[in-house]
Short mmCIF file of N, CA and C in Angstrom, two decimals:
data_model
loop_
_atom_site.label_atom_id
_atom_site.label_comp_id
_atom_site.label_asym_id
_atom_site.label_seq_id
_atom_site.Cartn_x
_atom_site.Cartn_y
_atom_site.Cartn_z
N UNK A 1 0.48 -0.94 0.13
CA UNK A 1 0.00 -0.16 -0.09
C UNK A 1 0.81 1.41 -0.09
N UNK A 2 0.50 2.28 -0.95
CA UNK A 2 1.26 3.28 -1.01
C UNK A 2 1.00 4.37 0.16
N UNK A 3 1.82 5.36 0.44
CA UNK A 3 1.36 6.35 1.62
C UNK A 3 1.39 7.58 0.82
N UNK A 4 1.29 7.65 -0.62
CA UNK A 4 1.41 8.76 -1.17
C UNK A 4 0.00 9.73 -1.01
N UNK A 5 0.12 10.93 -0.93
CA UNK A 5 -0.91 11.86 -1.04
C UNK A 5 -1.44 12.34 -2.16
N UNK A 6 -2.70 12.65 -2.77
CA UNK A 6 -3.21 13.36 -3.60
C UNK A 6 -2.49 14.76 -3.83
N UNK A 7 -1.97 14.98 -4.84
CA UNK A 7 -1.28 16.41 -4.78
C UNK A 7 -2.80 17.31 -5.66
N UNK A 8 -3.16 18.09 -4.74
CA UNK A 8 -4.31 18.90 -4.94
C UNK A 8 -3.95 20.04 -6.13
N UNK A 9 -2.42 20.09 -6.21
CA UNK A 9 -2.10 21.28 -7.11
C UNK A 9 -2.31 20.46 -8.76
N UNK A 10 -2.68 19.33 -9.03
CA UNK A 10 -2.92 18.96 -10.07
C UNK A 10 -4.54 19.18 -10.50
N UNK A 11 -4.70 19.96 -11.66
CA UNK A 11 -6.24 20.35 -12.15
C UNK A 11 -6.96 19.39 -11.97
N UNK A 12 -6.76 17.88 -12.26
CA UNK A 12 -7.75 17.03 -12.19
C UNK A 12 -8.35 16.69 -10.74
N UNK A 13 -7.32 16.66 -9.73
CA UNK A 13 -7.56 16.44 -8.39
C UNK A 13 -8.19 17.42 -7.70
N UNK A 14 -7.83 18.93 -8.21
CA UNK A 14 -8.36 19.88 -7.75
C UNK A 14 -9.58 20.20 -7.93
N UNK A 15 -9.98 19.77 -9.46
CA UNK A 15 -11.62 19.88 -9.87
C UNK A 15 -12.42 18.86 -9.06
N UNK A 16 -11.79 17.72 -8.88
CA UNK A 16 -12.21 16.61 -8.09
C UNK A 16 -12.94 17.01 -6.76
N UNK A 17 -12.15 17.73 -6.16
CA UNK A 17 -12.20 17.78 -4.60
C UNK A 17 -13.49 19.25 -4.52
N UNK A 18 -13.09 20.05 -5.42
CA UNK A 18 -13.38 21.55 -5.44
C UNK A 18 -14.62 21.68 -6.17
N UNK A 19 -14.67 20.96 -7.45
CA UNK A 19 -15.38 21.39 -8.66
C UNK A 19 -16.45 20.51 -9.02
N UNK A 20 -16.72 19.40 -8.24
CA UNK A 20 -17.75 18.05 -8.65
C UNK A 20 -19.05 18.56 -7.50
N UNK A 21 -19.97 18.51 -8.47
CA UNK A 21 -21.40 18.20 -7.56
C UNK A 21 -21.42 17.63 -6.33
N UNK A 22 -21.80 17.99 -5.49
CA UNK A 22 -22.18 17.19 -4.28
C UNK A 22 -20.85 17.86 -3.17
N UNK A 23 -20.21 18.38 -3.96
CA UNK A 23 -19.04 19.11 -2.84
C UNK A 23 -19.01 20.51 -2.55
N UNK A 24 -20.21 21.09 -3.09
CA UNK A 24 -20.17 22.52 -3.23
C UNK A 24 -20.00 23.17 -1.67
N UNK A 25 -20.22 22.54 -0.77
CA UNK A 25 -20.23 22.95 0.88
C UNK A 25 -18.51 23.04 0.80
N UNK A 26 -17.71 22.30 0.19
CA UNK A 26 -16.28 22.62 0.38
C UNK A 26 -15.76 23.55 -0.38
N UNK A 27 -16.33 23.81 -1.61
CA UNK A 27 -16.01 25.05 -2.21
C UNK A 27 -16.42 26.29 -1.51
N UNK A 28 -17.59 26.14 -1.04
CA UNK A 28 -18.45 27.40 -0.35
C UNK A 28 -17.12 27.71 0.99
N UNK A 29 -16.88 26.61 1.75
CA UNK A 29 -15.70 26.99 2.89
C UNK A 29 -14.51 27.55 2.18
N UNK A 30 -13.84 27.15 1.17
CA UNK A 30 -12.68 27.39 0.74
C UNK A 30 -12.74 28.82 0.23
N UNK A 31 -13.63 29.27 -0.39
CA UNK A 31 -13.85 30.36 -1.36
C UNK A 31 -14.35 31.53 -0.07
N UNK A 32 -15.00 31.11 0.94
CA UNK A 32 -15.07 31.93 2.03
C UNK A 32 -13.70 32.62 2.73
N UNK A 33 -12.79 31.59 2.59
CA UNK A 33 -11.62 31.84 3.50
C UNK A 33 -10.92 32.90 2.66
N UNK A 34 -10.95 32.60 1.28
CA UNK A 34 -9.83 33.40 0.34
C UNK A 34 -10.77 34.55 -0.07
N UNK A 35 -12.14 34.86 0.40
CA UNK A 35 -12.74 36.10 -0.12
C UNK A 35 -13.29 36.89 1.02
N UNK A 36 -12.76 36.65 2.34
CA UNK A 36 -13.23 37.16 3.50
C UNK A 36 -13.42 38.45 3.55
N UNK A 37 -12.17 39.34 2.65
CA UNK A 37 -11.93 40.53 2.77
C UNK A 37 -13.00 41.00 1.62
N UNK A 38 -13.13 40.50 0.65
CA UNK A 38 -13.81 40.87 -0.80
C UNK A 38 -15.20 40.96 -0.72
N UNK A 39 -16.02 40.20 0.25
CA UNK A 39 -17.22 40.07 -0.07
C UNK A 39 -17.97 40.57 1.08
N UNK A 40 -19.17 41.44 0.81
CA UNK A 40 -19.67 41.89 2.04
C UNK A 40 -20.55 40.97 3.32
N UNK A 41 -20.45 39.58 2.52
CA UNK A 41 -21.09 38.77 3.43
C UNK A 41 -20.72 37.39 3.19
N UNK A 42 -20.52 36.53 4.31
CA UNK A 42 -20.07 35.20 3.79
C UNK A 42 -21.09 34.32 2.63
N UNK A 43 -20.20 33.48 1.91
CA UNK A 43 -21.50 32.82 0.91
C UNK A 43 -21.79 31.60 1.65
N UNK A 44 -23.29 31.89 1.15
CA UNK A 44 -24.36 30.52 2.15
C UNK A 44 -24.49 29.51 1.03
N UNK A 45 -24.45 29.77 -0.59
CA UNK A 45 -24.67 28.78 -1.29
C UNK A 45 -24.11 29.32 -2.42
N UNK A 46 -23.63 28.01 -3.55
CA UNK A 46 -23.29 28.50 -4.83
C UNK A 46 -23.90 27.32 -5.85
N UNK A 47 -23.68 27.57 -7.02
CA UNK A 47 -23.72 26.42 -8.07
C UNK A 47 -23.00 26.47 -8.97
N UNK A 48 -22.24 25.33 -9.27
CA UNK A 48 -21.37 24.92 -9.96
C UNK A 48 -21.81 25.20 -11.61
N UNK A 49 -21.13 25.98 -12.22
CA UNK A 49 -21.15 25.91 -13.56
C UNK A 49 -20.68 25.32 -14.75
N UNK A 50 -20.89 25.04 -15.92
CA UNK A 50 -20.17 24.37 -17.12
C UNK A 50 -18.88 25.08 -17.01
N UNK A 51 -17.61 24.44 -17.14
CA UNK A 51 -16.47 25.01 -17.05
C UNK A 51 -16.02 25.71 -18.19
N UNK A 52 -16.79 25.21 -19.44
CA UNK A 52 -16.29 25.57 -20.87
C UNK A 52 -16.80 27.18 -21.24
N UNK A 53 -15.87 27.90 -21.42
CA UNK A 53 -15.91 29.01 -21.96
C UNK A 53 -16.41 29.21 -23.70
N UNK A 54 -17.78 29.05 -23.75
CA UNK A 54 -18.11 28.80 -25.45
C UNK A 54 -17.70 29.82 -26.44
N UNK A 55 -17.29 29.19 -27.57
CA UNK A 55 -16.88 29.85 -28.59
C UNK A 55 -18.13 30.81 -29.45
N UNK A 56 -18.22 31.93 -29.61
CA UNK A 56 -19.06 32.48 -30.30
C UNK A 56 -18.97 32.48 -31.84
N UNK A 57 -17.38 32.31 -32.14
CA UNK A 57 -17.33 31.88 -33.69
C UNK A 57 -16.50 30.67 -33.82
N UNK A 58 -16.31 29.72 -34.82
CA UNK A 58 -15.42 28.81 -34.92
C UNK A 58 -14.04 28.98 -34.44
N UNK A 59 -13.41 29.87 -35.10
CA UNK A 59 -12.19 30.60 -34.79
C UNK A 59 -11.83 30.91 -33.31
N UNK A 60 -12.80 31.39 -32.63
CA UNK A 60 -12.56 31.66 -31.25
C UNK A 60 -11.71 30.38 -30.71
N UNK A 61 -10.96 31.15 -29.56
CA UNK A 61 -10.18 29.82 -28.78
C UNK A 61 -11.15 29.60 -27.84
N UNK A 62 -10.97 28.03 -27.65
CA UNK A 62 -11.72 27.16 -26.79
C UNK A 62 -10.97 27.25 -25.29
N UNK A 63 -11.95 27.64 -24.44
CA UNK A 63 -11.05 27.87 -22.98
C UNK A 63 -11.65 27.05 -21.97
N UNK A 64 -11.25 26.15 -21.25
CA UNK A 64 -12.12 25.78 -20.18
C UNK A 64 -11.06 25.93 -18.81
N UNK A 65 -12.26 26.56 -17.85
CA UNK A 65 -12.00 27.02 -16.74
C UNK A 65 -11.71 25.67 -15.83
N UNK A 66 -10.80 25.66 -14.76
CA UNK A 66 -11.10 24.72 -13.77
C UNK A 66 -11.67 24.65 -13.06
N UNK A 67 -12.63 25.77 -12.48
CA UNK A 67 -13.83 25.56 -11.57
C UNK A 67 -14.49 27.10 -11.94
N UNK A 68 -15.71 26.89 -12.09
CA UNK A 68 -16.46 28.12 -12.51
C UNK A 68 -17.93 27.88 -11.67
N UNK A 69 -18.33 29.18 -10.75
CA UNK A 69 -19.11 28.84 -9.91
C UNK A 69 -20.28 30.27 -9.95
N UNK A 70 -21.42 30.33 -9.76
CA UNK A 70 -22.07 31.33 -9.37
C UNK A 70 -22.42 31.22 -7.83
N UNK A 71 -22.32 32.38 -7.26
CA UNK A 71 -22.71 32.33 -5.76
C UNK A 71 -24.12 32.73 -5.55
N UNK A 72 -24.42 32.78 -4.11
CA UNK A 72 -26.12 33.09 -4.18
C UNK A 72 -26.33 34.31 -4.48
N UNK A 73 -25.35 35.27 -4.21
CA UNK A 73 -25.56 36.63 -4.84
C UNK A 73 -25.62 37.36 -6.29
N UNK A 74 -25.24 35.98 -7.08
CA UNK A 74 -25.09 36.44 -8.74
C UNK A 74 -23.89 36.56 -9.02
N UNK A 75 -22.80 36.58 -8.07
CA UNK A 75 -21.43 36.83 -8.50
C UNK A 75 -20.81 35.73 -9.04
N UNK A 76 -19.98 35.70 -10.25
CA UNK A 76 -19.42 35.02 -10.87
C UNK A 76 -18.00 34.40 -9.95
N UNK A 77 -17.79 33.31 -10.08
CA UNK A 77 -16.23 33.13 -9.62
C UNK A 77 -15.57 32.09 -10.52
N UNK A 78 -14.23 32.22 -10.98
CA UNK A 78 -13.38 31.39 -11.54
C UNK A 78 -12.48 31.07 -10.56
N UNK A 79 -12.03 29.80 -10.58
CA UNK A 79 -10.76 29.43 -9.71
C UNK A 79 -10.06 28.38 -10.68
N UNK A 80 -8.52 28.75 -10.77
CA UNK A 80 -7.56 28.41 -11.66
C UNK A 80 -6.54 27.95 -10.70
N UNK A 81 -6.01 26.69 -10.79
CA UNK A 81 -4.77 26.46 -10.34
C UNK A 81 -3.83 26.12 -11.48
N UNK A 82 -2.51 26.76 -11.35
CA UNK A 82 -1.51 26.92 -12.49
C UNK A 82 0.22 26.26 -11.74
N UNK A 83 0.49 25.15 -12.53
CA UNK A 83 1.84 24.76 -11.88
C UNK A 83 2.75 25.45 -12.56
N UNK A 84 2.85 25.77 -14.04
CA UNK A 84 3.81 26.22 -14.53
C UNK A 84 3.40 27.75 -15.01
N UNK A 85 4.74 28.64 -14.97
CA UNK A 85 4.84 29.76 -15.35
C UNK A 85 4.99 29.94 -17.02
N UNK A 86 3.86 30.24 -17.74
CA UNK A 86 3.97 30.51 -19.09
C UNK A 86 4.06 31.91 -19.40
N UNK A 87 4.50 32.77 -18.16
CA UNK A 87 4.53 34.11 -18.40
C UNK A 87 3.58 35.01 -19.13
N UNK A 88 2.17 34.52 -18.94
CA UNK A 88 1.07 34.82 -19.74
C UNK A 88 -0.19 35.09 -18.55
N UNK A 89 0.05 34.90 -17.03
CA UNK A 89 -0.88 35.05 -16.47
C UNK A 89 -1.90 36.06 -16.27
N UNK A 90 -1.35 37.04 -16.18
CA UNK A 90 -2.27 38.39 -16.15
C UNK A 90 -3.38 38.42 -17.33
N UNK A 91 -2.61 38.31 -18.51
CA UNK A 91 -3.26 38.39 -19.63
C UNK A 91 -4.42 37.24 -19.49
N UNK A 92 -3.90 36.06 -19.48
CA UNK A 92 -4.80 34.88 -19.34
C UNK A 92 -6.05 34.98 -18.48
N UNK A 93 -5.53 35.38 -17.09
CA UNK A 93 -6.77 35.90 -16.16
C UNK A 93 -7.61 36.70 -16.65
N UNK A 94 -7.38 37.87 -16.96
CA UNK A 94 -7.86 38.99 -17.76
C UNK A 94 -8.81 38.35 -18.93
N UNK A 95 -8.40 37.56 -19.72
CA UNK A 95 -9.23 37.05 -20.66
C UNK A 95 -10.11 35.96 -20.30
N UNK A 96 -10.07 35.15 -19.05
CA UNK A 96 -11.00 34.38 -18.54
C UNK A 96 -11.86 35.40 -17.70
N UNK A 97 -11.58 36.19 -17.42
CA UNK A 97 -12.27 36.94 -16.38
C UNK A 97 -13.33 37.67 -17.40
N UNK A 98 -12.82 38.21 -19.05
CA UNK A 98 -13.91 38.99 -19.67
C UNK A 98 -14.82 37.93 -20.05
N UNK A 99 -14.34 36.81 -20.47
CA UNK A 99 -15.42 35.99 -20.93
C UNK A 99 -16.33 35.37 -20.22
N UNK A 100 -16.07 35.14 -19.01
CA UNK A 100 -17.18 34.92 -17.82
C UNK A 100 -17.86 35.95 -17.34
N UNK A 101 -17.47 37.31 -17.59
CA UNK A 101 -18.30 38.42 -17.35
C UNK A 101 -19.22 38.69 -18.60
N UNK A 102 -18.85 38.57 -19.80
CA UNK A 102 -19.53 38.73 -20.87
C UNK A 102 -20.66 37.46 -21.19
N UNK A 103 -20.35 36.57 -20.75
CA UNK A 103 -21.19 35.51 -20.92
C UNK A 103 -22.38 35.50 -20.09
N UNK A 104 -22.59 36.64 -19.03
CA UNK A 104 -23.77 36.69 -18.40
C UNK A 104 -25.11 37.38 -19.28
N UNK A 105 -24.57 38.13 -20.19
CA UNK A 105 -25.53 38.96 -21.12
C UNK A 105 -26.27 38.32 -22.01
N UNK A 106 -27.26 38.06 -22.39
CA UNK A 106 -28.14 37.59 -23.57
C UNK A 106 -28.72 38.82 -24.23
N UNK A 107 -28.84 38.49 -25.29
CA UNK A 107 -29.72 39.51 -26.33
C UNK A 107 -30.70 39.87 -25.65
N UNK A 108 -30.79 41.43 -25.46
CA UNK A 108 -31.63 42.44 -25.05
C UNK A 108 -31.69 42.59 -23.77
N UNK A 109 -30.82 41.94 -22.80
CA UNK A 109 -30.68 42.48 -21.49
C UNK A 109 -29.89 43.66 -21.28
N UNK A 110 -30.45 44.32 -20.39
CA UNK A 110 -29.60 45.40 -19.91
C UNK A 110 -28.47 45.08 -19.07
N UNK A 111 -27.34 46.18 -19.51
CA UNK A 111 -25.88 46.03 -18.71
C UNK A 111 -25.97 46.01 -17.17
N UNK A 112 -27.01 46.61 -17.02
CA UNK A 112 -27.20 46.51 -15.47
C UNK A 112 -27.37 45.29 -15.13
N UNK A 113 -27.73 44.38 -15.60
CA UNK A 113 -27.90 42.87 -15.07
C UNK A 113 -26.48 42.38 -14.78
N UNK A 114 -25.24 42.96 -15.24
CA UNK A 114 -24.33 42.32 -14.93
C UNK A 114 -23.67 41.99 -13.42
N UNK A 115 -23.19 40.98 -13.38
CA UNK A 115 -22.74 40.82 -12.13
C UNK A 115 -21.44 40.79 -11.57
N UNK A 116 -20.81 41.17 -10.35
CA UNK A 116 -19.49 41.06 -10.27
C UNK A 116 -18.66 39.79 -10.51
N UNK A 117 -17.51 39.66 -11.09
CA UNK A 117 -16.80 38.56 -11.62
C UNK A 117 -15.51 38.71 -11.05
N UNK A 118 -15.10 37.44 -10.15
CA UNK A 118 -13.86 37.23 -9.45
C UNK A 118 -13.15 36.01 -10.14
N UNK A 119 -11.95 36.31 -10.44
CA UNK A 119 -11.18 35.43 -10.96
C UNK A 119 -9.78 35.11 -9.70
N UNK A 120 -9.61 33.93 -9.46
CA UNK A 120 -8.60 33.73 -8.49
C UNK A 120 -7.74 32.51 -9.06
N UNK A 121 -6.45 33.09 -8.97
CA UNK A 121 -5.50 32.33 -9.65
C UNK A 121 -4.42 31.64 -8.59
N UNK A 122 -4.48 30.20 -8.36
CA UNK A 122 -3.46 29.60 -7.23
C UNK A 122 -2.36 29.12 -8.17
N UNK A 123 -1.22 29.90 -8.01
CA UNK A 123 -0.12 29.64 -8.67
C UNK A 123 1.15 28.90 -7.78
N UNK A 124 1.77 27.95 -8.65
CA UNK A 124 2.60 27.09 -8.00
C UNK A 124 4.23 27.59 -8.15
N UNK A 125 3.87 29.15 -8.35
CA UNK A 125 5.50 29.94 -9.07
C UNK A 125 4.81 31.27 -8.14
N UNK A 126 6.28 32.02 -8.14
CA UNK A 126 6.27 33.21 -7.79
C UNK A 126 6.30 34.22 -8.97
N UNK A 127 5.07 34.86 -8.86
CA UNK A 127 4.79 36.13 -10.26
C UNK A 127 5.20 37.13 -9.85
N UNK A 128 5.13 37.72 -8.59
CA UNK A 128 5.80 39.00 -8.01
C UNK A 128 6.61 38.89 -7.11
N UNK A 129 8.05 38.80 -7.42
CA UNK A 129 9.14 38.42 -6.73
C UNK A 129 9.45 39.92 -5.91
N UNK A 130 8.92 41.13 -6.34
CA UNK A 130 9.03 42.24 -5.57
C UNK A 130 8.08 42.46 -4.32
N UNK A 131 7.17 41.70 -4.17
CA UNK A 131 6.11 41.79 -3.12
C UNK A 131 6.39 40.81 -2.16
N UNK A 132 6.32 41.04 -0.93
CA UNK A 132 6.35 40.23 0.27
C UNK A 132 4.88 39.29 0.32
N UNK A 133 3.95 39.80 -0.10
CA UNK A 133 2.50 38.93 0.33
C UNK A 133 2.58 38.10 -0.85
N UNK A 134 1.79 37.03 -0.29
CA UNK A 134 1.47 35.87 -1.06
C UNK A 134 0.27 36.02 -1.78
N UNK A 135 -0.55 36.84 -1.62
CA UNK A 135 -1.81 36.89 -1.83
C UNK A 135 -2.03 38.44 -2.28
N UNK A 136 -2.16 38.68 -3.55
CA UNK A 136 -2.31 39.91 -4.15
C UNK A 136 -3.73 40.21 -4.92
N UNK A 137 -4.04 41.44 -4.71
CA UNK A 137 -5.92 41.31 -5.16
C UNK A 137 -5.57 42.78 -6.12
N UNK A 138 -6.41 42.67 -7.32
CA UNK A 138 -6.41 43.67 -8.31
C UNK A 138 -7.79 43.91 -8.60
N UNK A 139 -8.11 45.33 -8.67
CA UNK A 139 -9.22 45.61 -8.84
C UNK A 139 -9.46 47.10 -10.02
N UNK A 140 -10.35 47.51 -10.24
CA UNK A 140 -10.57 48.68 -11.46
C UNK A 140 -10.60 49.72 -10.55
N UNK A 141 -9.74 50.66 -10.43
CA UNK A 141 -9.04 51.85 -9.56
C UNK A 141 -9.20 53.19 -10.51
N UNK A 142 -9.68 54.21 -9.76
CA UNK A 142 -9.75 55.52 -10.51
C UNK A 142 -8.34 56.31 -9.81
N UNK A 143 -7.36 56.36 -10.78
CA UNK A 143 -6.03 56.93 -10.01
C UNK A 143 -6.28 58.51 -9.69
N UNK A 144 -6.79 59.05 -10.43
CA UNK A 144 -7.18 60.41 -10.46
C UNK A 144 -7.72 60.77 -8.90
N UNK A 145 -8.85 60.06 -8.68
CA UNK A 145 -9.84 60.32 -7.57
C UNK A 145 -9.36 59.25 -6.60
N UNK A 146 -8.53 58.46 -6.61
CA UNK A 146 -8.14 57.49 -5.41
C UNK A 146 -9.42 56.59 -4.91
N UNK A 147 -9.82 56.38 -5.80
CA UNK A 147 -11.31 55.45 -5.41
C UNK A 147 -11.77 54.36 -6.17
N UNK A 148 -12.31 53.30 -5.80
CA UNK A 148 -12.90 52.48 -6.60
C UNK A 148 -13.64 52.64 -7.84
N UNK A 149 -13.11 52.59 -8.75
CA UNK A 149 -13.96 52.62 -10.30
C UNK A 149 -15.21 51.66 -10.09
N UNK A 150 -15.32 50.64 -10.21
CA UNK A 150 -15.99 49.35 -10.25
C UNK A 150 -15.76 48.36 -9.47
N UNK A 151 -16.60 47.85 -9.03
CA UNK A 151 -16.06 46.59 -7.93
C UNK A 151 -16.61 45.14 -8.82
N UNK A 152 -17.08 45.32 -10.04
CA UNK A 152 -17.24 44.24 -10.74
C UNK A 152 -16.00 43.49 -11.33
N UNK A 153 -14.96 43.94 -11.08
CA UNK A 153 -13.70 42.94 -11.59
C UNK A 153 -12.77 42.81 -10.20
N UNK A 154 -12.20 41.76 -10.23
CA UNK A 154 -11.61 41.31 -8.92
C UNK A 154 -10.88 40.22 -9.29
N UNK A 155 -9.48 40.30 -9.39
CA UNK A 155 -8.53 39.41 -9.86
C UNK A 155 -7.36 39.16 -8.51
N UNK A 156 -7.35 37.88 -8.13
CA UNK A 156 -6.54 37.25 -6.88
C UNK A 156 -5.50 36.37 -7.54
N UNK A 157 -4.27 36.91 -7.08
CA UNK A 157 -3.26 35.92 -7.33
C UNK A 157 -2.72 35.62 -6.08
N UNK A 158 -2.72 34.32 -6.05
CA UNK A 158 -2.07 33.37 -4.76
C UNK A 158 -0.61 32.76 -5.31
N UNK A 159 0.22 33.23 -4.31
CA UNK A 159 1.75 32.58 -4.84
C UNK A 159 2.07 31.37 -3.79
N UNK A 160 1.80 30.32 -4.39
CA UNK A 160 1.85 29.28 -3.05
C UNK A 160 3.29 29.18 -2.34
N UNK A 161 4.39 29.18 -3.28
CA UNK A 161 5.91 29.08 -2.70
C UNK A 161 6.48 30.25 -1.72
N UNK A 162 5.36 31.50 -1.78
CA UNK A 162 5.88 32.71 -1.01
C UNK A 162 4.85 31.93 0.49
N UNK A 163 3.63 31.66 0.14
CA UNK A 163 3.12 31.11 1.59
C UNK A 163 3.77 29.99 2.31
N UNK A 164 4.30 29.03 1.31
CA UNK A 164 5.09 27.95 1.99
C UNK A 164 6.39 28.64 3.10
N UNK A 165 7.00 29.29 2.04
CA UNK A 165 8.17 30.05 2.84
C UNK A 165 7.95 30.76 4.02
N UNK A 166 6.61 31.66 4.11
CA UNK A 166 6.45 32.33 5.23
C UNK A 166 5.78 31.19 6.16
N UNK A 167 5.32 30.54 6.21
CA UNK A 167 4.65 29.33 7.08
C UNK A 167 5.91 28.92 7.63
N UNK A 168 6.84 28.38 6.92
CA UNK A 168 8.30 27.78 7.29
C UNK A 168 8.96 28.75 8.24
N UNK A 169 8.87 29.92 7.98
CA UNK A 169 9.61 31.20 8.81
C UNK A 169 8.54 31.69 9.95
N UNK A 170 7.55 30.77 9.97
CA UNK A 170 6.16 31.18 11.10
C UNK A 170 6.15 32.71 11.22
N UNK A 171 5.85 33.23 9.55
CA UNK A 171 5.10 34.42 9.50
C UNK A 171 3.73 34.45 9.50
N UNK A 172 3.04 33.34 9.06
CA UNK A 172 1.68 33.09 8.77
C UNK A 172 1.43 31.59 9.97
N UNK A 173 0.15 31.76 10.31
CA UNK A 173 -0.36 30.74 11.42
C UNK A 173 -1.62 30.21 10.73
N UNK A 174 -1.42 28.86 10.49
CA UNK A 174 -2.68 28.30 9.83
C UNK A 174 -3.84 28.23 10.91
N UNK A 175 -3.47 28.19 12.14
CA UNK A 175 -4.35 27.92 13.48
C UNK A 175 -5.14 29.49 13.55
N UNK A 176 -4.39 30.38 13.03
CA UNK A 176 -5.08 31.85 13.02
C UNK A 176 -5.68 32.41 11.58
N UNK A 177 -5.55 31.64 10.65
CA UNK A 177 -6.28 32.43 9.32
C UNK A 177 -6.33 30.92 8.80
N UNK A 178 -7.80 30.70 8.35
CA UNK A 178 -8.43 30.02 7.59
C UNK A 178 -8.05 29.72 6.24
N UNK A 179 -7.66 30.74 5.60
CA UNK A 179 -7.17 30.76 4.13
C UNK A 179 -5.80 30.14 4.15
N UNK A 180 -4.85 30.44 4.95
CA UNK A 180 -3.76 29.51 5.05
C UNK A 180 -3.45 28.34 5.50
N UNK A 181 -4.64 27.90 6.25
CA UNK A 181 -4.94 26.52 6.33
C UNK A 181 -5.42 25.69 5.12
N UNK A 182 -6.20 26.51 4.56
CA UNK A 182 -6.61 25.72 3.28
C UNK A 182 -5.72 25.66 2.13
N UNK A 183 -4.77 26.73 1.80
CA UNK A 183 -3.60 26.53 1.07
C UNK A 183 -2.60 25.70 1.27
N UNK A 184 -2.68 25.37 2.73
CA UNK A 184 -1.86 24.38 3.03
C UNK A 184 -1.94 22.98 2.65
N UNK A 185 -3.17 22.70 2.25
CA UNK A 185 -3.67 21.51 1.61
C UNK A 185 -3.07 21.34 0.34
N UNK A 186 -2.47 22.23 -0.66
CA UNK A 186 -2.04 22.01 -1.91
C UNK A 186 -0.80 21.72 -2.03
N UNK A 187 0.20 22.21 -1.27
CA UNK A 187 1.35 21.84 -1.63
C UNK A 187 1.87 20.39 -1.62
#
């Protein structure tokens, strides 16, 4: 008998745990930990969605998200786990965000029916070596007025190697931070 554990950084295993019907409560707990500073109230329920970002035209790129869900508030969430640095993560993340955001509108619907869309990227590499923090959140910001322009866009970058380093150095405590506790399942 093998003592090997399942590597949740492999997208198939990650999807099986967090993106399978019947496991929504696990995904709710995970997202509540990650998004505790982003949401007005904790997630109560969610609906897993088809992870395929359908093409409008035959020549459009076919994209398959790791996890796609709609929260009870209507907020759309995409969670991606990425092992290798292909040096295109920001553009890729914005592309997925844009496709998920625009997929909400059907012909004749008003733009006001669009809901906040959040992309969460769990990276097995360091993307921002100049930042100490392992969790970076990007929003749409008005530089002149120094205020939020829209809360419809939110992109989270989580650098797992930084988290592990901070954990080894006892800079983060999984017993005090549920987000850290969840992320330590991934290494």
